[in-house]
């Protein structure tokens, strides 16, 4: 099956074997900005409506809705969800937001662990490393940041700038087995980066 969004608030599921539409999933009230599937029949979507929805293809519907809080300093601030990712075990989810916020969520415990703002502009890409020891985030501030997830996740997370582009970062993706990653940017480049062992 193939998941797609065509400039709207619906998700279209297509049968790849026959190239025929399988179903259309409705629920978001704003454009969908991100989709993520971590295996199996469950996937999630992030939207301009500031929510993340979990979908189950077996029931053909939404099974959970989360509205991340990106800041508590001035009330409960919420922001459009520009990127979302779930680590392979399905326990942790990370979301990147248009207000530069990143939210870490415990799916099984149904609770937000924390929110922080390491970027200065929209966070358009978030990805767990293989093993979920690190988080790679990319934003419209031209930066790619590495966050260490190996300690207490409720405490401030160590974060370093690992790479940068001349223009907005569109995406960052980990190599499946090596400690390196690929990034794309509005500067019209695709770069393969190797992370130094002393980082």
Coordinates of N, CA, C and O in Angstrom, one line a residue:
X1 N 0.8 -1.2 0.0 CA 0.0 0.0 0.0 C 0.9 1.2 0.0 O 2.0 1.3 0.5
X2 N 0.3 2.3 -0.6 CA 1.1 3.6 -0.7 C 0.2 4.7 -0.1 O -1.0 4.7 -0.4
X3 N 0.8 5.6 0.7 CA 0.1 6.7 1.4 C 0.5 8.0 0.6 O 1.6 8.2 0.3
X4 N -0.5 8.8 0.4 CA -0.3 10.1 -0.2 C -1.2 11.2 0.2 O -2.3 10.9 0.7
X5 N -0.8 12.4 0.1 CA -1.6 13.6 0.5 C -1.5 14.5 -0.7 O -0.5 14.8 -1.3
X6 N -2.7 15.0 -1.2 CA -2.7 15.9 -2.4 C -3.3 17.2 -2.0 O -4.5 17.5 -2.2
X7 N -2.4 18.1 -1.4 CA -2.8 19.4 -1.0 C -4.1 19.5 -0.3 O -4.9 20.4 -0.7
X8 N -4.4 18.7 0.6 CA -5.7 18.8 1.3 C -5.5 18.1 2.7 O -4.5 17.8 3.1
X9 N -6.7 17.9 3.3 CA -6.7 17.3 4.7 C -7.1 15.8 4.6 O -7.4 15.3 5.7
X10 N -7.0 15.2 3.5 CA -7.3 13.8 3.4 C -6.0 13.0 3.0 O -5.1 13.5 2.4
X11 N -6.0 11.7 3.5 CA -4.9 10.8 3.2 C -5.5 9.8 2.2 O -6.5 9.2 2.5
X12 N -4.8 9.6 1.1 CA -5.2 8.6 0.1 C -4.4 7.4 0.2 O -3.1 7.5 0.1
X13 N -5.0 6.2 0.3 CA -4.3 5.0 0.4 C -4.5 4.2 -1.0 O -5.6 4.1 -1.4
X14 N -3.4 3.9 -1.6 CA -3.4 3.2 -2.9 C -2.8 1.8 -2.9 O -1.8 1.6 -2.2
X15 N -3.5 0.9 -3.5 CA -3.0 -0.5 -3.7 C -1.9 -0.4 -4.7 O -2.2 -0.2 -5.9
X16 N -0.6 -0.7 -4.3 CA 0.5 -0.6 -5.3 C 0.4 -1.7 -6.4 O 0.9 -1.5 -7.5
X17 N -0.1 -2.8 -6.0 CA -0.2 -3.9 -7.0 C -1.1 -3.6 -8.2 O -0.8 -4.0 -9.3
X18 N -2.2 -2.9 -7.9 CA -3.2 -2.6 -9.0 C -3.2 -1.1 -9.3 O -3.9 -0.7 -10.3
X19 N -2.5 -0.3 -8.6 CA -2.5 1.2 -8.8 C -3.9 1.8 -8.6 O -4.2 2.8 -9.2
X20 N -4.7 1.1 -7.9 CA -6.1 1.6 -7.7 C -6.3 2.2 -6.3 O -5.7 1.7 -5.3
X21 N -7.1 3.2 -6.1 CA -7.4 3.8 -4.8 C -8.0 2.7 -3.9 O -8.8 2.0 -4.3
X22 N -7.4 2.7 -2.7 CA -7.9 1.7 -1.7 C -8.9 2.4 -0.7 O -9.9 1.8 -0.4
X23 N -8.6 3.6 -0.3 CA -9.4 4.3 0.6 C -8.9 5.7 0.8 O -7.8 6.0 0.5
X24 N -9.8 6.6 1.3 CA -9.5 8.0 1.6 C -9.8 8.2 3.1 O -10.9 7.9 3.5
X25 N -8.8 8.7 3.9 CA -9.0 8.8 5.3 C -9.2 10.3 5.6 O -8.4 11.2 5.3
X26 N -10.3 10.6 6.3 CA -10.6 12.0 6.6 C -10.6 12.2 8.2 O -10.8 11.3 8.9
X27 N -10.4 13.4 8.6 CA -10.4 13.7 10.0 C -9.7 15.0 10.3 O -10.1 15.8 11.1
X28 N -8.5 15.3 9.6 CA -7.8 16.6 9.9 C -8.7 17.7 9.3 O -9.4 17.6 8.3
X29 N -8.5 18.9 10.0 CA -9.3 20.1 9.5 C -8.4 21.1 8.8 O -8.8 22.2 8.5
X30 N -7.1 20.7 8.6 CA -6.2 21.6 7.9 C -5.3 20.7 7.0 O -5.3 19.5 7.1
X31 N -4.5 21.3 6.2 CA -3.6 20.6 5.3 C -2.7 19.7 6.1 O -2.2 20.0 7.1
X32 N -2.4 18.5 5.6 CA -1.5 17.5 6.2 C -0.1 17.8 5.7 O 0.2 17.9 4.5
X33 N 0.8 18.0 6.7 CA 2.2 18.4 6.4 C 3.2 17.2 6.5 O 4.3 17.3 6.0
X34 N 2.8 16.1 7.2 CA 3.7 15.0 7.4 C 3.0 13.7 7.6 O 1.9 13.7 8.2
X35 N 3.6 12.6 7.0 CA 3.1 11.3 7.2 C 4.3 10.4 7.7 O 5.4 10.6 7.2
X36 N 4.0 9.4 8.6 CA 5.1 8.5 9.0 C 4.5 7.2 9.3 O 3.6 7.0 10.1
X37 N 5.1 6.1 8.7 CA 4.8 4.7 9.0 C 6.0 4.0 9.5 O 7.1 4.1 8.9
X38 N 5.9 3.3 10.6 CA 7.1 2.6 11.2 C 6.9 1.1 11.1 O 7.5 0.3 11.8
X39 N 6.1 0.7 10.1 CA 5.9 -0.8 9.9 C 4.5 -1.2 10.3 O 4.0 -0.7 11.2
X40 N 4.0 -2.2 9.6 CA 2.7 -2.7 10.0 C 1.6 -1.8 9.4 O 1.7 -1.1 8.5
X41 N 0.4 -1.9 10.1 CA -0.8 -1.2 9.7 C -1.1 0.2 10.3 O -2.0 0.8 10.0
X42 N -0.2 0.6 11.2 CA -0.4 1.8 11.9 C 0.5 2.9 11.3 O 1.7 2.6 11.1
X43 N 0.0 4.1 11.1 CA 0.8 5.2 10.7 C 0.3 6.5 11.4 O -0.8 6.5 11.9
X44 N 1.0 7.6 11.3 CA 0.6 8.8 11.9 C 0.7 10.0 10.9 O 1.5 9.9 9.9
X45 N 0.0 11.1 11.1 CA 0.0 12.2 10.3 C 0.1 13.5 11.1 O -0.6 13.6 12.2
X46 N 0.8 14.5 10.7 CA 0.9 15.8 11.3 C 0.2 16.8 10.4 O 0.4 16.8 9.2
X47 N -0.5 17.8 11.0 CA -1.3 18.7 10.2 C -1.1 20.2 10.6 O -0.7 20.5 11.8
X48 N -1.5 21.0 9.7 CA -1.6 22.5 10.0 C -2.7 22.7 11.1 O -2.6 23.8 11.7
X49 N -3.6 21.8 11.4 CA -4.6 22.0 12.4 C -4.0 21.7 13.8 O -4.7 21.7 14.8
X50 N -2.7 21.5 13.9 CA -1.9 21.4 15.2 C -2.1 20.1 15.9 O -1.8 19.9 17.1
X51 N -2.6 19.1 15.2 CA -2.8 17.8 15.7 C -2.0 16.7 15.0 O -1.6 16.9 13.9
X52 N -1.8 15.6 15.7 CA -1.2 14.4 15.2 C -2.2 13.3 15.3 O -2.8 13.1 16.4
X53 N -2.5 12.6 14.2 CA -3.5 11.6 14.2 C -2.8 10.2 13.9 O -2.0 10.2 13.1
X54 N -3.3 9.2 14.7 CA -2.8 7.8 14.4 C -3.9 7.1 13.7 O -5.1 7.2 14.1
X55 N -3.5 6.4 12.7 CA -4.5 5.7 11.8 C -4.2 4.2 11.8 O -3.0 3.8 11.8
X56 N -5.2 3.4 11.7 CA -5.1 1.9 11.6 C -5.8 1.5 10.3 O -7.0 1.7 10.1
X57 N -5.0 0.9 9.3 CA -5.5 0.5 8.1 C -6.5 -0.7 8.2 O -7.3 -0.9 7.3
X58 N -6.4 -1.4 9.3 CA -7.3 -2.6 9.5 C -8.7 -2.1 9.8 O -9.6 -2.7 9.3
X59 N -8.8 -1.0 10.6 CA -10.1 -0.5 10.9 C -10.5 0.7 9.9 O -11.6 1.1 10.0
X60 N -9.5 1.1 9.1 CA -9.7 2.2 8.2 C -10.2 3.5 8.8 O -11.1 4.2 8.3
X61 N -9.6 3.8 10.0 CA -10.0 5.0 10.6 C -8.9 5.5 11.6 O -7.9 4.9 11.8
X62 N -9.2 6.6 12.2 CA -8.3 7.3 13.2 C -8.5 6.6 14.6 O -9.7 6.4 15.0
X63 N -7.4 6.2 15.2 CA -7.5 5.5 16.5 C -7.0 6.4 17.7 O -7.2 6.0 18.8
X64 N -6.4 7.5 17.4 CA -5.9 8.4 18.5 C -5.6 9.8 17.9 O -5.2 9.9 16.7
X65 N -5.8 10.8 18.7 CA -5.4 12.2 18.3 C -4.6 12.8 19.5 O -4.9 12.7 20.6
X66 N -3.5 13.4 19.1 CA -2.6 14.1 20.0 C -2.4 15.5 19.6 O -2.3 15.8 18.4
X67 N -2.5 16.5 20.6 CA -2.3 17.9 20.3 C -1.1 18.3 21.1 O -1.2 18.6 22.3
X68 N 0.2 18.3 20.5 CA 1.4 18.6 21.3 C 1.4 20.0 21.8 O 0.9 20.9 21.1
X69 N 1.9 20.2 23.0 CA 2.1 21.6 23.5 C 3.6 22.0 23.4 O 4.4 21.3 23.9
X70 N 3.8 23.0 22.5 CA 5.2 23.3 22.2 C 5.8 24.3 23.2 O 7.0 24.5 23.2
X71 N 5.0 24.9 24.1 CA 5.6 25.8 25.1 C 4.5 26.0 26.2 O 3.3 26.0 25.9
X72 N 5.0 26.0 27.4 CA 4.1 26.3 28.6 C 4.4 27.6 29.3 O 3.8 28.0 30.2
X73 N 5.4 28.4 28.7 CA 5.8 29.6 29.3 C 4.7 30.7 29.2 O 4.6 31.5 30.1
X74 N 3.9 30.7 28.2 CA 2.9 31.7 28.0 C 1.5 31.0 27.8 O 0.9 31.1 26.8
X75 N 1.2 30.1 28.7 CA 0.0 29.3 28.5 C 0.4 28.0 27.7 O 1.6 27.7 27.6
X76 N -0.6 27.3 27.3 CA -0.4 26.1 26.5 C -0.3 26.4 25.0 O -1.4 26.4 24.4
X77 N 0.9 26.6 24.5 CA 1.0 27.0 23.1 C 1.0 25.8 22.2 O 1.7 24.8 22.5
X78 N 0.3 25.8 21.1 CA 0.2 24.8 20.2 C 0.6 25.3 18.8 O 0.4 26.5 18.6
X79 N 1.2 24.5 17.9 CA 1.7 25.0 16.6 C 1.5 23.9 15.6 O 1.4 22.7 15.9
X80 N 1.3 24.3 14.3 CA 1.2 23.3 13.2 C 2.3 22.3 13.3 O 3.5 22.6 13.6
X81 N 2.0 21.0 13.0 CA 2.9 19.9 13.0 C 3.5 19.7 11.6 O 2.9 19.2 10.7
X82 N 4.8 20.1 11.5 CA 5.5 20.1 10.2 C 6.2 18.8 9.9 O 6.4 18.4 8.8
X83 N 6.5 18.0 11.0 CA 7.2 16.8 10.8 C 6.9 15.9 12.0 O 6.8 16.4 13.1
X84 N 6.9 14.6 11.7 CA 6.6 13.6 12.8 C 7.4 12.3 12.5 O 7.6 12.0 11.4
X85 N 7.8 11.7 13.6 CA 8.5 10.4 13.5 C 8.3 9.6 14.7 O 8.2 10.1 15.8
X86 N 8.2 8.2 14.5 CA 8.1 7.3 15.6 C 9.3 6.4 15.6 O 9.7 5.9 14.5
X87 N 9.9 6.1 16.8 CA 11.0 5.2 16.8 C 10.5 3.7 16.6 O 9.3 3.4 16.8
X88 N 11.4 2.9 16.1 CA 11.0 1.5 15.6 C 10.1 0.7 16.6 O 9.3 -0.1 16.1
X89 N 10.4 0.8 17.9 CA 9.6 0.0 18.8 C 8.2 0.5 19.0 O 7.3 -0.2 19.6
X90 N 7.9 1.7 18.5 CA 6.6 2.3 18.7 C 6.3 2.9 20.0 O 5.2 3.2 20.3
X91 N 7.4 3.1 20.8 CA 7.2 3.7 22.1 C 7.3 5.2 22.2 O 6.5 5.9 22.8
X92 N 8.2 5.8 21.4 CA 8.4 7.2 21.5 C 8.1 7.9 20.1 O 8.3 7.3 19.0
X93 N 7.5 9.1 20.2 CA 7.2 9.9 19.0 C 7.9 11.2 19.2 O 7.9 11.8 20.3
X94 N 8.4 11.8 18.1 CA 8.9 13.1 18.1 C 8.2 13.9 17.0 O 7.8 13.4 16.0
X95 N 7.9 15.2 17.3 CA 7.2 16.1 16.3 C 8.0 17.4 16.2 O 8.4 17.9 17.2
X96 N 8.1 17.9 15.0 CA 8.7 19.2 14.7 C 7.6 20.2 14.3 O 6.7 19.8 13.6
X97 N 7.7 21.5 14.8 CA 6.6 22.4 14.6 C 7.0 23.7 14.0 O 8.2 24.1 14.0
X98 N 6.0 24.4 13.4 CA 6.3 25.7 12.7 C 6.8 26.8 13.6 O 7.3 27.8 13.2
X99 N 6.6 26.7 15.0 CA 7.0 27.7 15.9 C 8.4 27.4 16.4 O 8.9 27.9 17.4
X100 N 9.2 26.5 15.8 CA 10.5 26.0 16.1 C 10.6 25.0 17.3 O 11.6 24.7 17.7
X101 N 9.4 24.6 17.7 CA 9.3 23.6 18.8 C 9.5 22.2 18.4 O 9.2 21.8 17.2
X102 N 10.1 21.4 19.3 CA 10.2 19.9 19.1 C 9.5 19.3 20.3 O 9.8 19.7 21.5
X103 N 8.6 18.3 20.1 CA 7.9 17.7 21.2 C 8.3 16.2 21.3 O 8.3 15.6 20.2
X104 N 8.5 15.7 22.4 CA 8.8 14.3 22.6 C 7.7 13.7 23.4 O 7.3 14.2 24.4
X105 N 7.1 12.6 22.9 CA 5.9 12.0 23.4 C 6.0 10.5 23.7 O 6.6 9.8 22.8
X106 N 5.5 10.1 24.8 CA 5.5 8.7 25.2 C 4.2 8.1 24.7 O 3.1 8.4 25.3
X107 N 4.2 7.3 23.6 CA 2.9 6.8 23.0 C 2.2 5.9 24.0 O 1.0 6.0 24.2
X108 N 3.0 4.9 24.5 CA 2.4 3.9 25.3 C 1.9 4.5 26.6 O 0.8 4.0 27.2
X109 N 2.6 5.4 27.2 CA 2.1 6.1 28.4 C 1.1 7.2 28.2 O 0.6 7.8 29.2
X110 N 0.9 7.5 26.9 CA -0.1 8.6 26.6 C 0.2 9.9 27.3 O -0.6 10.6 27.9
X111 N 1.5 10.3 27.2 CA 1.9 11.6 27.9 C 3.0 12.3 27.1 O 3.9 11.6 26.5
X112 N 3.0 13.6 27.1 CA 4.1 14.3 26.5 C 5.2 14.4 27.5 O 5.0 14.8 28.7
X113 N 6.4 14.0 27.1 CA 7.6 14.0 28.0 C 8.2 15.4 28.2 O 8.4 15.9 29.3
X114 N 8.4 16.1 27.0 CA 8.9 17.5 27.1 C 8.8 18.1 25.7 O 8.6 17.5 24.7
X115 N 8.9 19.4 25.8 CA 9.1 20.3 24.5 C 10.3 21.2 24.7 O 10.5 21.6 25.8
X116 N 11.0 21.4 23.6 CA 12.1 22.3 23.7 C 12.3 23.0 22.3 O 11.7 22.5 21.3
X117 N 13.1 24.0 22.2 CA 13.2 24.8 21.0 C 14.7 25.0 20.7 O 15.2 26.1 20.9
X118 N 15.3 24.0 20.1 CA 16.7 24.2 19.7 C 16.9 25.0 18.4 O 18.0 25.5 18.2
X119 N 15.9 25.1 17.6 CA 16.0 25.8 16.3 C 15.4 27.2 16.5 O 14.7 27.5 17.5
X120 N 15.6 28.1 15.5 CA 15.0 29.4 15.6 C 13.9 29.7 14.6 O 13.4 30.8 14.4
X121 N 13.6 28.6 13.8 CA 12.5 28.7 12.8 C 11.9 27.4 12.6 O 12.2 26.4 13.4
X122 N 10.9 27.2 11.7 CA 10.2 26.0 11.5 C 11.1 24.8 11.5 O 12.1 24.7 10.9
X123 N 10.6 23.7 12.2 CA 11.3 22.4 12.2 C 10.7 21.6 11.2 O 9.5 21.1 11.4
X124 N 11.3 21.3 10.1 CA 10.7 20.6 8.9 C 11.1 19.2 8.8 O 10.5 18.4 8.0
X125 N 12.0 18.7 9.7 CA 12.4 17.3 9.6 C 12.9 16.8 11.0 O 13.7 17.5 11.6
X126 N 12.3 15.7 11.4 CA 12.8 15.1 12.7 C 12.9 13.6 12.4 O 12.0 13.0 11.8
X127 N 14.0 13.0 12.8 CA 14.2 11.5 12.6 C 15.1 10.9 13.7 O 16.1 11.5 14.1
X128 N 14.6 9.8 14.2 CA 15.4 9.0 15.2 C 16.5 8.3 14.5 O 16.3 7.8 13.3
X129 N 17.7 8.2 15.1 CA 18.7 7.4 14.5 C 18.4 5.9 14.7 O 17.5 5.6 15.5
X130 N 19.1 5.0 13.9 CA 18.9 3.6 14.2 C 19.2 3.3 15.6 O 20.2 3.7 16.2
X131 N 18.3 2.7 16.3 CA 18.4 2.4 17.7 C 17.9 3.5 18.6 O 17.8 3.3 19.8
X132 N 17.5 4.6 18.0 CA 16.8 5.8 18.7 C 17.7 6.4 19.8 O 17.2 6.9 20.8
X133 N 19.1 6.3 19.6 CA 20.0 7.0 20.6 C 20.1 8.5 20.4 O 20.4 9.2 21.3
X134 N 19.8 8.9 19.1 CA 19.9 10.3 18.8 C 18.7 10.8 18.0 O 18.0 10.0 17.4
X135 N 18.5 12.1 18.0 CA 17.5 12.7 17.1 C 18.2 13.7 16.1 O 19.0 14.5 16.6
X136 N 17.9 13.6 14.9 CA 18.4 14.5 13.9 C 17.2 15.4 13.5 O 16.1 15.0 13.1
X137 N 17.4 16.7 13.6 CA 16.3 17.7 13.3 C 16.9 18.7 12.3 O 18.0 19.1 12.4
X138 N 16.0 19.1 11.4 CA 16.4 20.1 10.4 C 15.4 21.2 10.3 O 14.2 20.9 10.4
X139 N 15.8 22.4 10.1 CA 14.8 23.5 10.1 C 15.1 24.6 9.1 O 16.0 24.6 8.4
X140 N 14.1 25.5 9.1 CA 14.2 26.7 8.2 C 15.3 27.7 8.6 O 15.4 28.7 8.0
X141 N 16.0 27.4 9.7 CA 17.1 28.3 10.1 C 18.4 27.8 9.5 O 19.5 28.2 9.9
X142 N 18.3 26.9 8.5 CA 19.4 26.3 7.7 C 20.2 25.3 8.4 O 21.3 24.9 7.9
X143 N 19.8 24.9 9.7 CA 20.7 24.0 10.5 C 20.1 22.6 10.6 O 18.9 22.4 10.6
X144 N 21.1 21.7 10.8 CA 20.8 20.3 11.2 C 21.4 20.1 12.6 O 22.6 20.4 12.8
X145 N 20.5 19.7 13.5 CA 21.0 19.5 14.9 C 20.9 18.1 15.4 O 20.0 17.3 14.9
X146 N 21.8 17.7 16.2 CA 21.9 16.4 16.8 C 21.5 16.5 18.3 O 22.2 17.2 19.0
X147 N 20.5 15.7 18.7 CA 20.1 15.7 20.1 C 20.4 14.3 20.7 O 20.0 13.3 20.1
X148 N 21.0 14.3 21.8 CA 21.3 13.0 22.5 C 20.1 12.6 23.3 O 19.7 13.3 24.2
X149 N 19.6 11.4 23.1 CA 18.5 10.8 23.8 C 18.8 9.7 24.7 O 17.9 9.0 25.1
X150 N 20.1 9.6 25.1 CA 20.5 8.5 25.9 C 20.4 8.7 27.5 O 20.6 7.8 28.2
X151 N 19.9 9.9 27.9 CA 19.8 10.1 29.3 C 18.3 10.1 29.7 O 17.5 9.5 29.1
X152 N 18.1 10.9 30.8 CA 16.7 11.1 31.3 C 16.0 12.0 30.3 O 16.4 13.2 30.2
X153 N 15.0 11.5 29.6 CA 14.3 12.3 28.6 C 13.5 13.4 29.1 O 13.0 14.3 28.4
X154 N 13.3 13.5 30.4 CA 12.5 14.6 31.0 C 13.4 15.8 31.4 O 12.9 16.8 31.7
X155 N 14.7 15.6 31.3 CA 15.6 16.7 31.6 C 16.0 17.4 30.3 O 15.8 16.8 29.2
X156 N 16.7 18.6 30.4 CA 17.2 19.2 29.2 C 18.1 18.3 28.4 O 18.9 17.6 29.0
X157 N 17.8 18.3 27.1 CA 18.5 17.3 26.2 C 19.8 18.0 25.6 O 19.6 19.1 25.0
X158 N 20.9 17.3 25.6 CA 22.1 17.9 25.0 C 21.9 17.9 23.5 O 21.5 17.0 22.9
X159 N 22.3 19.1 22.9 CA 22.0 19.3 21.5 C 23.1 20.1 20.9 O 23.6 21.1 21.4
X160 N 23.6 19.6 19.7 CA 24.7 20.4 19.0 C 24.3 20.5 17.5 O 23.7 19.7 16.9
X161 N 24.8 21.6 16.9 CA 24.7 21.8 15.5 C 25.7 20.9 14.8 O 26.9 21.0 15.1
X162 N 25.2 20.1 13.9 CA 26.1 19.1 13.3 C 26.4 19.4 11.8 O 27.3 19.0 11.2
X163 N 25.5 20.3 11.2 CA 25.7 20.6 9.8 C 24.8 21.8 9.5 O 23.9 22.1 10.2
X164 N 25.1 22.5 8.4 CA 24.2 23.6 8.0 C 24.3 23.7 6.4 O 25.2 23.3 5.8
X165 N 23.2 24.4 5.9 CA 23.1 24.7 4.5 C 23.0 26.2 4.3 O 22.9 26.9 5.2
X166 N 23.1 26.6 3.0 CA 23.0 28.0 2.7 C 21.6 28.5 2.7 O 21.3 29.7 2.6
X167 N 20.6 27.6 2.7 CA 19.2 28.0 2.7 C 18.4 26.9 3.6 O 19.0 26.1 4.2
X168 N 17.1 27.0 3.6 CA 16.3 26.2 4.5 C 16.6 24.7 4.3 O 16.7 24.2 3.2
X169 N 16.6 24.0 5.4 CA 16.7 22.5 5.4 C 15.3 22.0 5.2 O 14.4 22.3 5.9
X170 N 15.2 21.1 4.2 CA 13.9 20.5 3.9 C 13.8 19.1 4.6 O 12.7 18.8 5.1
X171 N 14.8 18.3 4.5 CA 14.8 17.0 5.2 C 16.2 16.5 5.6 O 17.2 16.9 5.0
X172 N 16.2 15.6 6.6 CA 17.4 14.9 7.0 C 17.0 13.5 7.2 O 16.0 13.2 7.9
X173 N 17.8 12.5 6.7 CA 17.5 11.1 6.8 C 18.8 10.3 7.1 O 19.8 10.5 6.5
X174 N 18.7 9.5 8.1 CA 19.8 8.7 8.6 C 20.1 7.6 7.6 O 19.2 7.0 7.0
X175 N 21.4 7.2 7.6 CA 21.8 6.0 6.9 C 21.3 4.8 7.7 O 21.4 4.9 8.9
X176 N 20.9 3.7 7.1 CA 20.3 2.6 7.9 C 21.3 1.9 8.8 O 20.8 1.3 9.8
X177 N 22.6 2.0 8.5 CA 23.5 1.2 9.4 C 24.7 2.0 9.8 O 25.4 1.6 10.7
X178 N 25.0 3.1 9.1 CA 26.2 3.9 9.5 C 25.8 5.1 10.2 O 24.7 5.6 10.1
X179 N 26.8 5.7 10.9 CA 26.5 7.0 11.7 C 26.7 8.2 10.7 O 27.7 9.0 10.9
X180 N 25.9 8.3 9.7 CA 25.9 9.3 8.8 C 24.5 9.6 8.3 O 23.5 8.9 8.6
X181 N 24.3 10.8 7.6 CA 22.9 11.1 7.2 C 23.0 11.9 5.9 O 24.0 12.5 5.5
X182 N 21.8 12.0 5.3 CA 21.6 12.7 4.1 C 20.7 13.9 4.3 O 19.7 13.8 5.1
X183 N 21.0 15.1 3.7 CA 20.1 16.2 3.9 C 19.8 16.9 2.6 O 20.6 16.8 1.6
X184 N 18.6 17.4 2.5 CA 18.2 18.2 1.3 C 17.8 19.6 1.7 O 17.4 19.8 2.9
X185 N 18.0 20.6 0.8 CA 17.8 22.0 1.2 C 17.2 22.8 0.0 O 17.3 22.4 -1.1
X186 N 16.7 23.9 0.4 CA 16.2 24.9 -0.6 C 17.3 25.5 -1.3 O 17.1 26.2 -2.3
X187 N 18.6 25.3 -0.9 CA 19.7 25.8 -1.7 C 20.0 24.9 -2.9 O 21.1 25.1 -3.5
X188 N 19.1 23.9 -3.1 CA 19.2 23.0 -4.3 C 20.4 22.0 -4.2 O 20.9 21.6 -5.2
X189 N 20.7 21.7 -3.0 CA 21.8 20.7 -2.8 C 21.2 19.5 -2.0 O 20.3 19.6 -1.2
X190 N 21.9 18.3 -2.2 CA 21.7 17.1 -1.4 C 23.1 16.8 -0.9 O 24.0 16.6 -1.7
X191 N 23.2 16.6 0.4 CA 24.6 16.4 1.0 C 24.6 15.2 1.8 O 23.6 15.0 2.7
X192 N 25.6 14.3 1.7 CA 25.8 13.2 2.6 C 26.8 13.6 3.6 O 27.9 14.0 3.3
X193 N 26.5 13.5 4.9 CA 27.3 14.0 6.0 C 27.8 12.8 6.8 O 27.0 11.9 7.1
X194 N 29.0 12.8 7.3 CA 29.5 11.8 8.2 C 29.8 12.5 9.5 O 30.4 13.5 9.6
X195 N 29.3 11.9 10.6 CA 29.4 12.5 11.9 C 30.7 12.1 12.5 O 31.0 10.9 12.6
X196 N 31.5 13.1 12.9 CA 32.8 12.7 13.6 C 32.6 11.9 14.8 O 31.6 12.1 15.6
X197 N 33.5 11.0 15.1 CA 33.3 10.1 16.3 C 33.4 10.8 17.6 O 32.9 10.3 18.7
X198 N 34.0 12.1 17.7 CA 34.1 12.8 19.0 C 32.9 13.7 19.2 O 32.9 14.4 20.2
X199 N 31.8 13.6 18.4 CA 30.6 14.4 18.7 C 29.8 13.8 19.8 O 29.6 12.6 19.8

